[in-house]
CSV table of C-alpha atoms in Angstrom, one decimal:
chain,number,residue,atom,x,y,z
A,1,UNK,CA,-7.4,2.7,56.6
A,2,UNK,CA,-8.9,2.9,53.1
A,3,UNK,CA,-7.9,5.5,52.1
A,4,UNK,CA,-4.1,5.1,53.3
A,5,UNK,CA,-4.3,1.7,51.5
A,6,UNK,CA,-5.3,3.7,48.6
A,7,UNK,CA,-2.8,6.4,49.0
A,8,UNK,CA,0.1,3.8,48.6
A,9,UNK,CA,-1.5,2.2,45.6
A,10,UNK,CA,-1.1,5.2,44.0
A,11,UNK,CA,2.2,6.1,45.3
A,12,UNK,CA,2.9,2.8,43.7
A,13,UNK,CA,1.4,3.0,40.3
A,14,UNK,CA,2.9,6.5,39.7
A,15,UNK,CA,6.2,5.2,40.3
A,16,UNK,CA,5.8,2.7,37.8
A,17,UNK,CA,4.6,5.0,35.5
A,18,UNK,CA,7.5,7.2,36.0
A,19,UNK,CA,9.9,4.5,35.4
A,20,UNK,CA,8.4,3.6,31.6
A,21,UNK,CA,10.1,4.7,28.7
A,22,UNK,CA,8.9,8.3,26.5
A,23,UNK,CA,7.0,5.6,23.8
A,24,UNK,CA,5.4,4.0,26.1
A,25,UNK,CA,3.8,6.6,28.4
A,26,UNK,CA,3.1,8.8,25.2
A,27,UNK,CA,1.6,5.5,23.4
A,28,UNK,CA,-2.1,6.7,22.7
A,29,UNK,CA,0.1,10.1,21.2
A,30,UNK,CA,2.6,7.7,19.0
A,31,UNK,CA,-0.4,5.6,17.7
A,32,UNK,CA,-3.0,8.1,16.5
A,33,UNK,CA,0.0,10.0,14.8
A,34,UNK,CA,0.9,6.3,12.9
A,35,UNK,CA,-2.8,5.8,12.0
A,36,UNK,CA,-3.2,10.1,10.7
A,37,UNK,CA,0.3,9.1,8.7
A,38,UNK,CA,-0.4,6.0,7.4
A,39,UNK,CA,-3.6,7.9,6.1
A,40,UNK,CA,-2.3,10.6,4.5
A,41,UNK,CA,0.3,8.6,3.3
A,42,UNK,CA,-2.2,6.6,1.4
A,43,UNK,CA,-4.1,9.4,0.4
A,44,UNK,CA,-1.6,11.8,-1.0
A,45,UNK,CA,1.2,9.7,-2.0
A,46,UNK,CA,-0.1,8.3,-5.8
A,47,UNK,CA,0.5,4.5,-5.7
A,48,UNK,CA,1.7,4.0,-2.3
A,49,UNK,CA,-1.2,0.9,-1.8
A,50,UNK,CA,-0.5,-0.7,-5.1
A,51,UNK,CA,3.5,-0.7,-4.0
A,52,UNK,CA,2.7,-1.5,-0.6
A,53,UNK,CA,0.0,-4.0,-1.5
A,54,UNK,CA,2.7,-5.6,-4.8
A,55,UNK,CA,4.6,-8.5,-2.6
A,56,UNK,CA,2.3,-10.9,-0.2
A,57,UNK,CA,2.7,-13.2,2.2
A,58,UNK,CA,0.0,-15.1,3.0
A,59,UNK,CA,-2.6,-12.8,1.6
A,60,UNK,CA,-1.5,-10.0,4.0
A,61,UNK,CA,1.2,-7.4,2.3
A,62,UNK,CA,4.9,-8.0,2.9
A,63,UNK,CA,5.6,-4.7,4.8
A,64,UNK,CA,2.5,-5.7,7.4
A,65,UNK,CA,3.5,-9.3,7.8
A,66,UNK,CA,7.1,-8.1,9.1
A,67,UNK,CA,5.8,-5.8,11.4
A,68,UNK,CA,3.1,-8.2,12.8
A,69,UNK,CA,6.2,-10.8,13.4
A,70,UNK,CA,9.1,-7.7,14.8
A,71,UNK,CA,6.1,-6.7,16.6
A,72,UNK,CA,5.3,-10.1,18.2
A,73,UNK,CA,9.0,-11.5,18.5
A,74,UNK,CA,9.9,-9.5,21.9
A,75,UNK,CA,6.5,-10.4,23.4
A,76,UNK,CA,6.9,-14.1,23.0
A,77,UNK,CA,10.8,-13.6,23.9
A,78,UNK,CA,9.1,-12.7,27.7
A,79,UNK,CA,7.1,-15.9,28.1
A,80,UNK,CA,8.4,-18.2,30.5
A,81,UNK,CA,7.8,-21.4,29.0
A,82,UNK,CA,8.6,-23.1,31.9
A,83,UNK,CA,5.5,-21.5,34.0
A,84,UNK,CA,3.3,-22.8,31.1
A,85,UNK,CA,1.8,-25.7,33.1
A,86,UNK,CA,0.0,-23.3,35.5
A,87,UNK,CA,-1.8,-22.1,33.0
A,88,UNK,CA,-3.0,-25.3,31.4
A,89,UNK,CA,-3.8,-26.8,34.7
A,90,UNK,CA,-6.2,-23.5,34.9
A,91,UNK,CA,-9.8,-24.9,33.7
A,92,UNK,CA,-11.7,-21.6,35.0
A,93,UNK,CA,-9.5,-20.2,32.3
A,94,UNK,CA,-9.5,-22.5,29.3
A,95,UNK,CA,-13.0,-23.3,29.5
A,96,UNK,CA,-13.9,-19.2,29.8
A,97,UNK,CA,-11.2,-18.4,26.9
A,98,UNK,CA,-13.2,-20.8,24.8
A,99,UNK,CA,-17.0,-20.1,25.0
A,100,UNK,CA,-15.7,-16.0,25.0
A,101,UNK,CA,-13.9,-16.8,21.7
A,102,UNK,CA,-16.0,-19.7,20.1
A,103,UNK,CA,-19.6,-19.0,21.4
A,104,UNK,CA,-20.3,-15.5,22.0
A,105,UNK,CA,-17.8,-13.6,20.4
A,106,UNK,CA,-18.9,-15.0,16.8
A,107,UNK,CA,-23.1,-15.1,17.9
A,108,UNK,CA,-22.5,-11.3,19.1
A,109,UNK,CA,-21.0,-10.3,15.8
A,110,UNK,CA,-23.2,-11.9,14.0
A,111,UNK,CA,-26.3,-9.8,15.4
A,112,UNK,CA,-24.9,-6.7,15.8
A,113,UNK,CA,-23.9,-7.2,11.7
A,114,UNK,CA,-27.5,-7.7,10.8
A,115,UNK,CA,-28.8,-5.2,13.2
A,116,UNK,CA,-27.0,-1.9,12.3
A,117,UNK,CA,-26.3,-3.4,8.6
A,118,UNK,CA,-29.1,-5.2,6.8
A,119,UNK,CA,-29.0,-2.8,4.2
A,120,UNK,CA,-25.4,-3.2,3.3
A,121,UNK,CA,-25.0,-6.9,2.6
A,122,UNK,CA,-20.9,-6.4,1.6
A,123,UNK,CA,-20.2,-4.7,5.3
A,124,UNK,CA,-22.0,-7.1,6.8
A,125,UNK,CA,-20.3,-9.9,5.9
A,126,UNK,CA,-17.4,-8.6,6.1
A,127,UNK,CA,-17.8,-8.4,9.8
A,128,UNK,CA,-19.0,-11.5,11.0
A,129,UNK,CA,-15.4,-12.5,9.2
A,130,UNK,CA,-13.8,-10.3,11.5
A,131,UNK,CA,-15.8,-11.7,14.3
A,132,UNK,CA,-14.9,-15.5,13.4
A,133,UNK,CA,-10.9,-14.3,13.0
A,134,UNK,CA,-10.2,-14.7,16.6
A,135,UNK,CA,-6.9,-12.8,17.7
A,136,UNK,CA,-3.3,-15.0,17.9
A,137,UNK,CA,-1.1,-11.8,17.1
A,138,UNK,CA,-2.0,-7.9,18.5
A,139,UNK,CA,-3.5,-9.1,21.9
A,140,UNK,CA,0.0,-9.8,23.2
A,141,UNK,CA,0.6,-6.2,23.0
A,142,UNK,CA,-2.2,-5.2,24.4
A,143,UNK,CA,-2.1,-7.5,27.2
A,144,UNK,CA,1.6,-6.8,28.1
A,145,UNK,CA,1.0,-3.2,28.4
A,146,UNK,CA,-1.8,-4.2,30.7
A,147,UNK,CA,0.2,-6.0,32.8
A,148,UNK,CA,-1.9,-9.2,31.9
A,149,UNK,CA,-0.2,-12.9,32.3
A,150,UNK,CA,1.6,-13.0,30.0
A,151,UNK,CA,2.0,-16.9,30.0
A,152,UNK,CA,-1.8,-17.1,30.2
A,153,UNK,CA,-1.5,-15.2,27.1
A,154,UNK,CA,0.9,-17.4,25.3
A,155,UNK,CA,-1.4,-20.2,26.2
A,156,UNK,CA,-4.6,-18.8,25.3
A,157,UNK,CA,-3.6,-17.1,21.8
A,158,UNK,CA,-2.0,-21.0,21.0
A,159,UNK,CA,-5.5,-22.4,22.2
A,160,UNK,CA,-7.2,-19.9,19.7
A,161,UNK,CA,-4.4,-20.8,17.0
A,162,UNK,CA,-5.8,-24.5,16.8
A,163,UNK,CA,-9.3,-23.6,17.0
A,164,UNK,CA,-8.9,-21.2,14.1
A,165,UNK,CA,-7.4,-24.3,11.9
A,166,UNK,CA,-10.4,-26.5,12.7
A,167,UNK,CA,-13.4,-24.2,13.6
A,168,UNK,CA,-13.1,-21.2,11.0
A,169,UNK,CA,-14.3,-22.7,7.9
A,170,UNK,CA,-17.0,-24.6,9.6
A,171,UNK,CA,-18.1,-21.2,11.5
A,172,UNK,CA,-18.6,-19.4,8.8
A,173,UNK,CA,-20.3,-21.7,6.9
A,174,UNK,CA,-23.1,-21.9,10.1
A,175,UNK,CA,-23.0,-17.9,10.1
A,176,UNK,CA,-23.4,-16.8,6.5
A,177,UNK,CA,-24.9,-20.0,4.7
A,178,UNK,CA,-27.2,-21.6,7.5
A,179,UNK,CA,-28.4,-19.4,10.0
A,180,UNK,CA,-29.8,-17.0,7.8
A,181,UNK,CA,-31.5,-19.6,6.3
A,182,UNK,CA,-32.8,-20.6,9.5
A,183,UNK,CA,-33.9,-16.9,10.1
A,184,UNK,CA,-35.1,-16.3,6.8
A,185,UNK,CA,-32.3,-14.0,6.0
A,186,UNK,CA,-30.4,-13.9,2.5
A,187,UNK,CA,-27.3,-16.7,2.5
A,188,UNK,CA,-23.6,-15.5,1.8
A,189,UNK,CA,-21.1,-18.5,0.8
A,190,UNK,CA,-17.3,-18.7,1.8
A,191,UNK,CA,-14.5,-20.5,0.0
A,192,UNK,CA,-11.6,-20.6,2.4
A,193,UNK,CA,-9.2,-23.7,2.8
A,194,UNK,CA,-8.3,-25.2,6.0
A,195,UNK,CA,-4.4,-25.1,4.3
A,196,UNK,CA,-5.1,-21.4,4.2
A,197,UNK,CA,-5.9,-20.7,7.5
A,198,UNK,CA,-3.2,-23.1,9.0
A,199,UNK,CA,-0.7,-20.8,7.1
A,200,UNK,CA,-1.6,-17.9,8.4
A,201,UNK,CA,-1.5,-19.3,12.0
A,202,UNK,CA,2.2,-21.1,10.9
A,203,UNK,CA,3.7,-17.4,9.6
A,204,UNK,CA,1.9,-15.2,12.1
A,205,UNK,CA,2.3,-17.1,15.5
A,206,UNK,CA,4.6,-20.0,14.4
A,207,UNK,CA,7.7,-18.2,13.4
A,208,UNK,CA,7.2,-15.7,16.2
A,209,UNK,CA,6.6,-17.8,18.7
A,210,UNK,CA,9.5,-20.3,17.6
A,211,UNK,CA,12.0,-17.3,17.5
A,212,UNK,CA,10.6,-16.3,21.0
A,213,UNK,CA,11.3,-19.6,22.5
A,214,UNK,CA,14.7,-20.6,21.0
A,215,UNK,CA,16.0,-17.0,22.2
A,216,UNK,CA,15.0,-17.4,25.8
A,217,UNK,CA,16.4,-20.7,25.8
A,218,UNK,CA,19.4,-20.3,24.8
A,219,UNK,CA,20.0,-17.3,26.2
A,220,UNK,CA,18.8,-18.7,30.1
A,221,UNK,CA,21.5,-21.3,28.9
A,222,UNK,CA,24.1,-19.3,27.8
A,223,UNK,CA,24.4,-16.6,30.7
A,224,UNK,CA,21.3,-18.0,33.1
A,225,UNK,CA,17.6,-16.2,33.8
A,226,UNK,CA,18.7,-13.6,35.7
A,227,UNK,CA,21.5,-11.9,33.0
A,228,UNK,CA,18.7,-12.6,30.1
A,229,UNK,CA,16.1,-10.7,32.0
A,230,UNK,CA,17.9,-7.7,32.9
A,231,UNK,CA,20.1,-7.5,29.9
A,232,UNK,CA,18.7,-9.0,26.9
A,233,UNK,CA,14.8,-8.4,27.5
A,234,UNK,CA,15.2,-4.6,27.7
A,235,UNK,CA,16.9,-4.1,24.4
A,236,UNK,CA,14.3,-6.0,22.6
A,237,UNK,CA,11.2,-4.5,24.5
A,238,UNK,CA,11.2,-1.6,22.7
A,239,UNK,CA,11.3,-3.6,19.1
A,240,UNK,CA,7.2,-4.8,20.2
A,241,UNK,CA,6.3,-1.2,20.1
A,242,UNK,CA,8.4,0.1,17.3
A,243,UNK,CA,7.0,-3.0,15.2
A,244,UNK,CA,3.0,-2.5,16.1
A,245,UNK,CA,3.6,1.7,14.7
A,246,UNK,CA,5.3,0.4,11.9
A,247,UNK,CA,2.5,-1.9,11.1
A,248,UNK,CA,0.1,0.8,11.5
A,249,UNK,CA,1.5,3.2,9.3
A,250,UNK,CA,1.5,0.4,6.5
A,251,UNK,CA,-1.9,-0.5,7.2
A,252,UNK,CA,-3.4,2.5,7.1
A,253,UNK,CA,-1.6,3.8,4.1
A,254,UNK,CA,-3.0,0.5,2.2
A,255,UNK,CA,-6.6,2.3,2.6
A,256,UNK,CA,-6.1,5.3,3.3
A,257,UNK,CA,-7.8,6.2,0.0
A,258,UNK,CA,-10.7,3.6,0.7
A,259,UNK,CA,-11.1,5.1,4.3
A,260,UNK,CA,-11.0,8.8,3.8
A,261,UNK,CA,-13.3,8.0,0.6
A,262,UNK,CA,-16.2,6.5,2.1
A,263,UNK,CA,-16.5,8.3,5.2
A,264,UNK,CA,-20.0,8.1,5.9
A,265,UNK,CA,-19.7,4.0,5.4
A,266,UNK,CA,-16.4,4.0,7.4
A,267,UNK,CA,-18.8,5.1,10.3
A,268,UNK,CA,-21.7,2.6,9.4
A,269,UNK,CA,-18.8,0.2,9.9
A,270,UNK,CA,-17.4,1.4,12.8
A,271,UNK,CA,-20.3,1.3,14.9
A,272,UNK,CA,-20.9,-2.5,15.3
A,273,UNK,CA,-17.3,-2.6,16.0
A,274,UNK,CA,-17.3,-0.7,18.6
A,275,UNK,CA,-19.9,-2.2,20.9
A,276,UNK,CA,-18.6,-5.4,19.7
A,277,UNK,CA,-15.0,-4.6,21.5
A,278,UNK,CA,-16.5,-3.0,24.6
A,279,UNK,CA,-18.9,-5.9,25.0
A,280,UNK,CA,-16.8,-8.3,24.3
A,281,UNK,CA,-13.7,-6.5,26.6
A,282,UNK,CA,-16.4,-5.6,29.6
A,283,UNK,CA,-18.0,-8.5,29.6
A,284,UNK,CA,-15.1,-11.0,29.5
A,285,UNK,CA,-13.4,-8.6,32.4
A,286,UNK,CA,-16.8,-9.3,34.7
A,287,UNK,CA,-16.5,-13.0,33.8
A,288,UNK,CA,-12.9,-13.8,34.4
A,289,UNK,CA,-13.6,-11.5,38.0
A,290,UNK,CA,-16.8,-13.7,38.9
A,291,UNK,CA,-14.9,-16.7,38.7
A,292,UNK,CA,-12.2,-15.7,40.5
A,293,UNK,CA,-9.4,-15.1,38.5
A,294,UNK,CA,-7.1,-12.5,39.6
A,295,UNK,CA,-6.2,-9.6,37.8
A,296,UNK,CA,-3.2,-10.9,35.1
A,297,UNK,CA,-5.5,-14.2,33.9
A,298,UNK,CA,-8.7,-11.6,34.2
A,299,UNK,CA,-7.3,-9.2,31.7
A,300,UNK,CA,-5.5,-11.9,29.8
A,301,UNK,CA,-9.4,-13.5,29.4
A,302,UNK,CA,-10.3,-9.8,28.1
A,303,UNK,CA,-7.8,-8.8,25.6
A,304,UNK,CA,-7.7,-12.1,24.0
A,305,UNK,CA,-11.6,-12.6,24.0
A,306,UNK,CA,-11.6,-8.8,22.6
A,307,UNK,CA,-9.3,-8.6,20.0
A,308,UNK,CA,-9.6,-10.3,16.4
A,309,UNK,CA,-7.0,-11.6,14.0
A,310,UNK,CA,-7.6,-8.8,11.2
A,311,UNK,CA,-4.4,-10.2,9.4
A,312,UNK,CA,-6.8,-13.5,8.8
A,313,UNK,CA,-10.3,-11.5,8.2
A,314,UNK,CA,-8.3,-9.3,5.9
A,315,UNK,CA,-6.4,-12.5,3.6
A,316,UNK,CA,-9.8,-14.4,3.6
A,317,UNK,CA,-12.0,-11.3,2.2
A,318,UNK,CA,-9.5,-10.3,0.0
A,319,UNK,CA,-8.9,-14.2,-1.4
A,320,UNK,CA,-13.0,-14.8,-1.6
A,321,UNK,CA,-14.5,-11.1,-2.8
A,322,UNK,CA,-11.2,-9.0,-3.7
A,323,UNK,CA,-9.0,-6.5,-2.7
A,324,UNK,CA,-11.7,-3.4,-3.6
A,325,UNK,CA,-14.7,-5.5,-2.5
A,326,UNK,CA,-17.0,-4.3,0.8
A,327,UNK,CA,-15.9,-6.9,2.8
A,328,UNK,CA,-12.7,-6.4,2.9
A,329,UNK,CA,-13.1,-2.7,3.2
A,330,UNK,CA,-14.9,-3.7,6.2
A,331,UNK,CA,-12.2,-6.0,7.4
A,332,UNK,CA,-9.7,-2.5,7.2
A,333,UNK,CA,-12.0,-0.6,9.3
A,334,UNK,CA,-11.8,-3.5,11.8
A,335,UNK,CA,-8.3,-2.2,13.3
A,336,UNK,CA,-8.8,1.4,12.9
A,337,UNK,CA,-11.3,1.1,15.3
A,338,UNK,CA,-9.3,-1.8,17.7
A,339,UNK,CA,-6.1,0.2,17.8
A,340,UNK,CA,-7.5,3.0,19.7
A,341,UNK,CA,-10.2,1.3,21.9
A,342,UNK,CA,-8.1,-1.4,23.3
A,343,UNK,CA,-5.1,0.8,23.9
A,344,UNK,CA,-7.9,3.0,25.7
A,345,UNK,CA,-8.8,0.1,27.5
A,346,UNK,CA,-5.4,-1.3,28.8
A,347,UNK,CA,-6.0,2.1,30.7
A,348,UNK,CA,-9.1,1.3,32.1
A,349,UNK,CA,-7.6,-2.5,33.1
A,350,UNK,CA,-4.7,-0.5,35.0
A,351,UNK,CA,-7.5,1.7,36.6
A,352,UNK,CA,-9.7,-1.2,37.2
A,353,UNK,CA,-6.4,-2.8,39.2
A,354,UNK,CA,-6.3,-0.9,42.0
A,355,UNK,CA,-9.9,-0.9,42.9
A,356,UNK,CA,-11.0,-4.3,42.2
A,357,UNK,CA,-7.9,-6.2,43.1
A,358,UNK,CA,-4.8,-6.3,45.5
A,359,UNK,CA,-1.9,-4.0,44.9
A,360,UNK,CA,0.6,-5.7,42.8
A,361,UNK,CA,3.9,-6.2,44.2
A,362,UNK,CA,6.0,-3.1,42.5
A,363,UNK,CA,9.2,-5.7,41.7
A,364,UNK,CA,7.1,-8.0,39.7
A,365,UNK,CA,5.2,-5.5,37.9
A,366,UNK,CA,8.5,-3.8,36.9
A,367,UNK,CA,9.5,-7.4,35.5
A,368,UNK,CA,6.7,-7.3,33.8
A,369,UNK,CA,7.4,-3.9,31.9
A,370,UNK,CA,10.6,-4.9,31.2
């Protein structure tokens, strides 16, 4: 009976498979070729950074900061706002998102920083910025190719919005002024303004998230649910994925000097960060399992506990030490290294499905790729 069970699970899965478009089965493909053009880009093209880099918004360059908001726009278009209150009502969720985000995500970074990088002081901080900059814009992607909630996820990356606005600065205070102190480890100061950070949440999740609501809306009232999910939602799909290459290619070709450079510290870098995302990703999986969540809210707990708002690490480092300064170096190497391992790991959430949770109905999880 097992194995019959399994048999039609992956009769199931290969069917949905089959039915997803050329960019996104070939997605892992699509995105290493953004991140090797946006590098060469950078490298071989002279002045591509400083034009790229000219025009900000928010501390972030223009050309990035429209691709984060076409890149979030379709996602947000998806929610059902109306479904929002099952989400809210969820405590096992809300109370898990915040000690994963809050509590252990910074305290992790922190240690792994001054474990594989007491000797590089710039890097270091850089990181445990990256580890206080909790994600409100990437995870939706991530999670909506995971099949994750995405309601939960609308929810959650809000949640993290407002704790962003009130707990940033006073984090990392605690983690580069005081706790070294406390451990008798050298003291890093950080000048960021709340006004600075409330900004970056308005631009990067506001306007998306506004956008996303008003369309649905209107369109459910113009032509009803059913005519703006089956016509209006596949046209923009597509614009989520288009948006997050586009983004990559800028972002990469802003560094791609700095990166290809300093190999040897890129990989000093990139270390930390990748047991950071694993443990973070694994661990927040087990948790959101052992409580019983099922498998959207579980993999909605582990992207967004996961992922980290580079847009906001990058601004702040930039605004505090400057554009050519370690930490924000540091803050680069943060997405070339979560752009590949968590669009590894949506695959190993869609693996994970099937053997640690009931099939899916196929009609909702083709709603869900829509």
């Amino acid at each position: 009976m097992p194995e019959a069970t399994d048999t039609a699970t992956d009769q199931t899965e290969a069917g949905v498979v089959a039915k997803l478009s050329t960019l996104d089965r070939w997605l892992p493909v699509w995105i290493l070729a953004a991140m090797a053009v946006g590098l060469l880009a950078g490298r071989l093209v002279p002045g591509l950074g400083e034009a790229l880099g000219a025009v900000a918004i928010d501390g972030v360059s223009l050309p990035i900061a429209l691709g984060l908001l076409v890149m979030m726009y379709p996602v947000l278009a998806k929610v059902r706002y109306d479904r929002l209150d099952t989400v809210t009502g969820d405590r096992r969720l809300l109370v898990s998102s915040l000690v994963l985000n809050w509590l252990i995500g910074p305290a992790l970074m922190f240690a792994l920083a001054w474990l594989l990088l007491p000797d590089l002081p710039e890097y270091r901080t850089g990181l445990i910025v990256v580890g206080l900059a909790r994600c409100i814009a990437m995870v939706v992607i991530w999670n909506d190719l995971a099949c994750g909630d995405r309601e939960a996820a609308a929810v959650l990356v809000a949640l993290n919005s407002v704790f962003q606005v009130i707990a940033f600065g006073a984090l990392g205070w605690f983690y580069l002024a005081v706790l070294p102190g406390w451990l008798g480890l050298p003291t890093t100061g950080l000048d960021v303004s709340p006004w600075a950070i409330v900004r970056s949440v308005l631009i990067f999740l506001g306007i998306p998230l506004l956008a996303g609501y008003l369309t649905r809306r209107l369109g459910e009232r113009a032509r009803g649910r059913d005519w703006y999910e089956t016509r209006v939602l596949p046209r923009l799909g597509p614009f989520a994925l288009y948006g997050l290459l586009f983004t990559i290619v800028i972002l990469f070709a802003l560094q791609g000097d700095a990166i290809t450079s300093q190999p040897l510290d890129v990989v000093r870098i990139a270390l930390p960060l990748l047991i950071y995302f694993a443990v973070m990703w694994a661990g927040s999986y087990a948790l959101g399992r052992a409580v019983g969540l099922g498998y959207g809210r579980t993999t909605t707990l582990a992207f967004t506990a996961a992922g980290n708002n580079f847009e906001l690490a990058i601004a702040v480092a930039i605004a505090t030490w400057g554009a050519t300064s370690g930490q924000a170096l540091a803050g680069v190497v943060g997405p070339l290294i979560e752009v590949p391992v968590l669009v590894a790991l949506v695959y190993v959430s869609l693996w994970l499905r099937r053997r640690l949770f009931a099939p899916s109905d196929p009609a909702l999880e083709e709603t869900r790729r829509a």
